[in-house]
Structure formats: C-alpha cells, structure tokens
C-alpha cells in the first residue's frame, strides 16, 4: 500500500500560493494545498458503539476541518489487518493510522498497559489529568518513538463493570476455580486468586457463557454489554470494574506520516483526537444510563456489588502483579513512578470532590 | 469595531483555486482563502488558570488549525467590555466571541443556569453526557437563538469545593446568620437556610474574609483557591461543593459571525471548543491535586466534610428553589425536564461505576 497520495503537485500547478498574496502569514503557518489520503485500521467491529466510533469521528471531523485535504478511510478489524495487529501495521507504515487499546501490546511493549488501564488504577478524569497535564503523554510518546508511532489519547469508556457471572461471589473463596474471560493484568490477578482467566474474541463470549464453557466474563459496561445480549447468558452483573477503572483508547499515527503533514493539518488531527477523547466518554455516559435502566428493570438480572473484602484481596494481588512488572521492565518502572505519584496525590482530591458529591445522591 | 476583516479578495486574486485542480473535491468542501480576524471577550482576569485559559487555548488551536485564516484576539475582563457583559457584547455583535459561565445571565435568561451548574445537579461527566448525547446542547442552542448567540460547552472545573469558612458548620443551625459570598442559586439556597448570601467580585473576597466582613466564601477549588491565598483568611475548608458539582463554561459566538464562516472553519471552531472542554477539566484535575497536597499539609487549614444532615437540608431547599424557577419560567421547565430525566437515570450508573470504584480507594 502506498503510504501517501500526493495530490499537491497538481494543486500547486493550478496556482495555490497563499504566500504571494499575504506575506505576513507566509511560512509554516500558511495553508498548504497538499492532499493526503490515509487509511486507518482498528481492533473493533465496524462502527462499534462507543470505542469503535472514535476513529470514524476523528476521520469525519478531520475531513471537514481540513476541507478534504486529509481524508482517512477507516477499516474495521479484519477488513485490512486483523484485530490486535494494528500496532505493527501502523509501525511498519502499511497504514498511517490505527485505533486501538495500548494494553493489547502487552508482550511487545509491556509498559504500554499503563496508558489504557491497570487494575485499581486511574479513572477517566484522572487519566486525562495525568496524560495531558501530569507528564503521562510525554512518557507515552517516548515509549512509542522507537516503534515509529505517535500516540494520541482518543476515547475513554469510563469505569467498566466487573462483569457477568453465573456464580455468586460472596467471598474470596468463590474466585477459586472461576473460569472467566478477562484479559491482561486483570486476568493475571484472577489467576493468582485461584481462578482461570481465559482470552476469547468478542464473538465467542456469548456462547461460551451460555453453554457454561466459562463461568463469567467482563466486557465493557451497560451500553456495550446490553447490545451484546450478555444479560441473556448470565444472572449476576457485578460492579465495579476494578480491572479497568478508566481505560483510555489510543489513536496511533505512523511517525513518517505524521512528519509529512503541514502544521495546520497536524493541529487539526491533534484537536480532533482531543475532542473525540471526550466525545467517546460522553457517548458512554449517555449510553450507559439508558442501557442500565433496561438492565435494572430486567427481572432476570441481579445487580451486585463485589464484597469489599474481595475487592481488597484483588487489590493486594494487583499490587504484587504491578510490582513484578515494574521490577522486570525499566520502561514500566519509569512510567509507573509517574502514574503512581499522580494516583497517590489524586486520591484525596477525588475523595473530597467526586466521591463526596456522589455520596450526597444516596 | 469591524465585525470581520476580509483578506480573502487578495488571496483569491493570487489564484487560490483548489477546485480547478481536483474537481472531485469542489464545492462546499473546498478550503476558502477568506481570512477572519475576530475578537473574544471574557469574564475572567487575563490568562486566569483553568477557566480563564480556555479561550486562549481555543484561539491558539484555531489559529494553528486554520493556518492563520481565523485569528481570535482575546480580551480579558475589563479590557474591552466589563466582566458579566460578555453575553450582551456578543449578542449585539460588538465582538464575535465570548467566554463566560451561562449562570451569569440569570435575570436575563434564567434558564441558562442549567447549562453551567445547579445545586446538587450533574457532575462533569454527566454534563458532557447530557449536553453532547442527551439533548442538552440542542436545548441550549434553542434558548440562545433569539439572542443571536451560538453556545459551545468549553471547559469544566469539576466538582468545586464548599468553600472557606471561619465558622464551623456542625448542624443546620450554624447556617443561620452566616454571611457568605455565594452567588446564584446556591446563594438563594443559603438565604432560605437563614444565611446572608453576598455577591462580591473576586478582587474583594480575600480582604472581606480576612477582616470578618464575611464569615465564609466559596470560590472554585484547590487550584484557584490556593493561588488566591484564601487559606490565609479562613481556617475551615469544607467539601463538597454542593452548589456547583460540575460547572460547564461556555464559548458563545455571534450568530451572524458564525454563519459567515466557511464549513471547514466552522468544523475547526467546533472541535477546538470540544477539545478545550476536556482540556480545562484535565488542567483542573492536575492543578487541584497539587494544590490540595499543599493545603492538606498546611497546619492552619482544616479540611472538613459538611455533615450529611446539612447537605440533606440544603438539597431539600435546593429542590424548592428549582421548583419555583421551573414554575415561573417555561424555558426553565422544558430544560429542567430533560436535565432531571438525565440525572434520575444517571444516579444508579454513577453509583455502580465512579462511586463504587472510588470507594475501593478508602
């Protein structure tokens, strides 16, 4: 696949030369007529609600804001490259853009996991504070630079749900032998708690849960879970999603492709990703409240809180898992130092603001 | 003041004619070379951290993304028009852009208050969900249309603090006779609880509190309050900010000015406001945690939670105040119906997500 399609030559020949008319604005600031046609690949089904819509929205806004000078054609998972191969495809320059979750790169770039979510980590507001103002995004860019990728935060699901269970979780003993679809660090925490984490693609979850091949699954939250029909395959809907308290999604751009953009198109891509970062969260907030209303009124569903001692136990294991990750990987150590310092300071602030306010709702 | 400066004529004469080279992209999508120089007025001091930075960030991003075709010069409060006259100045077309808080328009457009914050209303995540996906922004645009204004959500401070007090609040009786700087609906709630709400410009708050002319003041939260030095004028720092649980700031654009923009510049302004809406929140999240660390370590400051019965009492009064507003103003009634429906559905979702997750931090 050609990395870029230059239509600029033609346009230049036709006399697009803003500098000649207004010398005060010449140079880097002047709009270039060069046109770009990019491709984007994702790990999501086509136009999947919430997370999957992010890159379509980026593409649409970039095209409008650039008057068509930068067009991004979106390919859903499997249409051009398989899900979970987004990182490599964009890194190699097969395509210019990817939309994904950074924790899928575990094994390749372990430290990337901090930029989506870690168990008992940061919520959506905290992730944004850390990434945009607390040094997180600089660390992310530094981590991806050797892979020729420029990452942008681009969507957040908010606190996820703990998942759908066909077994009650009344104590830590109930985790023993639990066969659950739960990927990544959360899965490793479950394994150490005596459970059996399994990895399944989205398409196989429903049947596996319904047939009893697995006892439980986490997916996202009410908005995506209801659409998946998971309430028809399990009775207990547990909260909160300790494994993913505020997962950030990523838009990655190939470094050479990024460097080829004039400044104005770089600015357009940058603000479009920032806009969509918040937009996805807003879509989830609205989608979740409507889906939850349905689920809460479904007599076959029991909404349950994990017992505090189960959460405490899982958190203590999560601390161990993260400590090992940090011990074995210098990049993770550097990033976690920043992440952890932010979280430690943030906890009191969250307590006196969001938590104290939400407590007035009881 | 001239509303717009057309530099487009010159550029067109120099041959900016992208359509002649690529007919597939002709028409509304093609970039126009027309240039705009706009002015923006605000109700904030120059480059005031958080809320005051929003419009500078919009201006900077719009200028970069448009390659200088849309420049917005920002005037702080009093530099061109006084604070609190932003709405009228933009409505009349004296300037093209304003950045403000919609609840300042109380008395002129009472229903506008719902789009900033109401006591015990929506938090930041909920405001974004309601505005962008729950119909809130459409109602806001409808409300401002007769005033020739197009509003955009453009920043959020997050849950504010209850304020700085030189009297302890141990029961509802302690609210009686309390002289407190607290504007808007929150002030009305305090008045009905037996207190005396006063309105003071920011510049007079510190001295009034220090001299005992007032017993208490609310301002914003740790980030802005620390910079103001309020910890030197009062001992008790109460939370949560029941009066403003997630205030959204507004960018307003004069309707004719907006209509004059080509589609690509409209898209740029739209995504810049969306990007900055989240950016301000991220700045507050990071700023608050660092400021709170200092305040929590200051031996002269006591961080206090309002007693639950005080919050319950204030909420019951707030319900009365809002019921009266809704009874007397059809626009408020229509908007509150949508707002309240969103809040009612959202409460369970917040409880099982953000609140349940933050409870694991205890």
mmCIF file of N, CA and C in Angstrom, chain A residues 205-246:
data_model
loop_
_atom_site.group_PDB
_atom_site.id
_atom_site.type_symbol
_atom_site.label_atom_id
_atom_site.label_comp_id
_atom_site.label_asym_id
_atom_site.label_seq_id
_atom_site.Cartn_x
_atom_site.Cartn_y
_atom_site.Cartn_z
ATOM 1 N N UNK A 205 -17.804 -14.866 23.130
ATOM 2 C CA UNK A 205 -18.109 -14.722 24.550
ATOM 3 C C UNK A 205 -19.505 -15.220 24.909
ATOM 4 N N UNK A 206 -20.496 -14.758 24.156
ATOM 5 C CA UNK A 206 -21.882 -15.070 24.495
ATOM 6 C C UNK A 206 -22.118 -16.583 24.583
ATOM 7 N N UNK A 207 -21.727 -17.285 23.540
ATOM 8 C CA UNK A 207 -21.952 -18.737 23.500
ATOM 9 C C UNK A 207 -21.185 -19.448 24.615
ATOM 10 N N UNK A 208 -19.945 -19.033 24.847
ATOM 11 C CA UNK A 208 -19.141 -19.667 25.897
ATOM 12 C C UNK A 208 -19.790 -19.498 27.268
ATOM 13 N N UNK A 209 -20.373 -18.338 27.481
ATOM 14 C CA UNK A 209 -21.008 -18.068 28.769
ATOM 15 C C UNK A 209 -22.327 -18.840 28.870
ATOM 16 N N UNK A 210 -23.072 -18.863 27.791
ATOM 17 C CA UNK A 210 -24.376 -19.513 27.806
ATOM 18 C C UNK A 210 -24.252 -21.034 27.963
ATOM 19 N N UNK A 211 -23.232 -21.614 27.341
ATOM 20 C CA UNK A 211 -23.060 -23.070 27.404
ATOM 21 C C UNK A 211 -22.341 -23.513 28.667
ATOM 22 N N UNK A 212 -21.845 -22.556 29.458
ATOM 23 C CA UNK A 212 -21.129 -22.918 30.675
ATOM 24 C C UNK A 212 -19.654 -23.233 30.443
ATOM 25 N N UNK A 213 -19.161 -23.011 29.231
ATOM 26 C CA UNK A 213 -17.723 -23.194 28.980
ATOM 27 C C UNK A 213 -16.913 -22.224 29.846
ATOM 28 N N UNK A 214 -17.487 -21.063 30.130
ATOM 29 C CA UNK A 214 -16.906 -20.140 31.123
ATOM 30 C C UNK A 214 -17.991 -19.802 32.144
ATOM 31 N N UNK A 215 -17.538 -19.426 33.348
ATOM 32 C CA UNK A 215 -18.482 -19.069 34.420
ATOM 33 C C UNK A 215 -18.822 -17.581 34.422
ATOM 34 N N UNK A 216 -17.920 -16.809 33.812
ATOM 35 C CA UNK A 216 -18.080 -15.355 33.918
ATOM 36 C C UNK A 216 -17.299 -14.677 32.804
ATOM 37 N N UNK A 217 -17.671 -13.436 32.541
ATOM 38 C CA UNK A 217 -16.919 -12.625 31.571
ATOM 39 C C UNK A 217 -17.015 -11.167 31.949
ATOM 40 N N UNK A 218 -15.927 -10.450 31.715
ATOM 41 C CA UNK A 218 -16.081 -8.990 31.743
ATOM 42 C C UNK A 218 -16.087 -8.573 30.288
ATOM 43 N N UNK A 219 -16.758 -7.479 29.997
ATOM 44 C CA UNK A 219 -16.720 -6.947 28.649
ATOM 45 C C UNK A 219 -16.473 -5.450 28.769
ATOM 46 N N UNK A 220 -17.472 -4.612 28.810
ATOM 47 C CA UNK A 220 -17.216 -3.173 28.934
ATOM 48 C C UNK A 220 -18.104 -2.612 30.048
ATOM 49 N N UNK A 221 -19.331 -2.345 29.699
ATOM 50 C CA UNK A 221 -20.282 -1.766 30.654
ATOM 51 C C UNK A 221 -21.660 -1.862 30.036
ATOM 52 N N UNK A 222 -22.695 -1.311 30.695
ATOM 53 C CA UNK A 222 -24.067 -1.498 30.247
ATOM 54 C C UNK A 222 -24.303 -1.245 28.754
ATOM 55 N N UNK A 223 -23.745 -0.160 28.239
ATOM 56 C CA UNK A 223 -24.007 0.246 26.841
ATOM 57 C C UNK A 223 -23.596 -0.858 25.865
ATOM 58 N N UNK A 224 -22.359 -1.335 25.980
ATOM 59 C CA UNK A 224 -21.898 -2.391 25.070
ATOM 60 C C UNK A 224 -22.412 -3.768 25.472
ATOM 61 N N UNK A 225 -22.561 -4.004 26.766
ATOM 62 C CA UNK A 225 -22.955 -5.338 27.230
ATOM 63 C C UNK A 225 -24.393 -5.681 26.843
ATOM 64 N N UNK A 226 -25.277 -4.693 26.976
ATOM 65 C CA UNK A 226 -26.681 -4.916 26.617
ATOM 66 C C UNK A 226 -26.797 -5.252 25.132
ATOM 67 N N UNK A 227 -26.062 -4.502 24.308
ATOM 68 C CA UNK A 227 -26.114 -4.739 22.862
ATOM 69 C C UNK A 227 -25.607 -6.149 22.520
ATOM 70 N N UNK A 228 -24.698 -6.651 23.340
ATOM 71 C CA UNK A 228 -24.130 -7.984 23.154
ATOM 72 C C UNK A 228 -25.068 -9.075 23.659
ATOM 73 N N UNK A 229 -26.074 -8.695 24.429
ATOM 74 C CA UNK A 229 -27.037 -9.660 24.950
ATOM 75 C C UNK A 229 -26.523 -10.486 26.118
ATOM 76 N N UNK A 230 -25.488 -10.014 26.797
ATOM 77 C CA UNK A 230 -24.877 -10.829 27.857
ATOM 78 C C UNK A 230 -25.843 -11.118 28.999
ATOM 79 N N UNK A 231 -26.860 -10.245 29.169
ATOM 80 C CA UNK A 231 -27.856 -10.470 30.223
ATOM 81 C C UNK A 231 -28.670 -11.744 29.975
ATOM 82 N N UNK A 232 -28.624 -12.253 28.754
ATOM 83 C CA UNK A 232 -29.350 -13.497 28.456
ATOM 84 C C UNK A 232 -28.511 -14.724 28.770
ATOM 85 N N UNK A 233 -27.229 -14.511 29.100
ATOM 86 C CA UNK A 233 -26.334 -15.653 29.312
ATOM 87 C C UNK A 233 -25.807 -15.733 30.742
ATOM 88 N N UNK A 234 -26.120 -14.738 31.572
ATOM 89 C CA UNK A 234 -25.659 -14.779 32.970
ATOM 90 C C UNK A 234 -26.609 -13.976 33.848
ATOM 91 N N UNK A 235 -26.643 -14.319 35.117
ATOM 92 C CA UNK A 235 -27.608 -13.717 36.033
ATOM 93 C C UNK A 235 -27.047 -12.510 36.804
ATOM 94 N N UNK A 236 -25.799 -12.653 37.293
ATOM 95 C CA UNK A 236 -25.256 -11.640 38.211
ATOM 96 C C UNK A 236 -24.374 -10.646 37.466
ATOM 97 N N UNK A 237 -24.688 -9.366 37.669
ATOM 98 C CA UNK A 237 -23.930 -8.308 36.987
ATOM 99 C C UNK A 237 -23.184 -7.533 38.074
ATOM 100 N N UNK A 238 -21.875 -7.847 38.194
ATOM 101 C CA UNK A 238 -21.090 -7.307 39.305
ATOM 102 C C UNK A 238 -20.400 -5.981 38.979
ATOM 103 N N UNK A 239 -20.271 -5.155 40.010
ATOM 104 C CA UNK A 239 -19.565 -3.872 39.895
ATOM 105 C C UNK A 239 -18.712 -3.662 41.129
ATOM 106 N N UNK A 240 -17.694 -2.776 41.099
ATOM 107 C CA UNK A 240 -17.238 -2.015 39.938
ATOM 108 C C UNK A 240 -16.191 -2.793 39.153
ATOM 109 N N UNK A 241 -15.837 -2.268 37.979
ATOM 110 C CA UNK A 241 -14.811 -2.875 37.138
ATOM 111 C C UNK A 241 -13.423 -2.511 37.650
ATOM 112 N N UNK A 242 -13.031 -3.190 38.715
ATOM 113 C CA UNK A 242 -11.730 -2.929 39.349
ATOM 114 C C UNK A 242 -10.583 -3.101 38.352
ATOM 115 N N UNK A 243 -10.803 -3.966 37.352
ATOM 116 C CA UNK A 243 -9.740 -4.290 36.400
ATOM 117 C C UNK A 243 -9.488 -3.161 35.397
ATOM 118 N N UNK A 244 -10.506 -2.309 35.171
ATOM 119 C CA UNK A 244 -10.358 -1.227 34.192
ATOM 120 C C UNK A 244 -11.164 -0.010 34.634
ATOM 121 N N UNK A 245 -10.589 0.790 35.538
ATOM 122 C CA UNK A 245 -11.367 1.899 36.101
ATOM 123 C C UNK A 245 -11.530 3.120 35.197
ATOM 124 N N UNK A 246 -10.792 3.193 34.097
ATOM 125 C CA UNK A 246 -10.977 4.364 33.216
ATOM 126 C C UNK A 246 -10.128 4.239 31.973
#
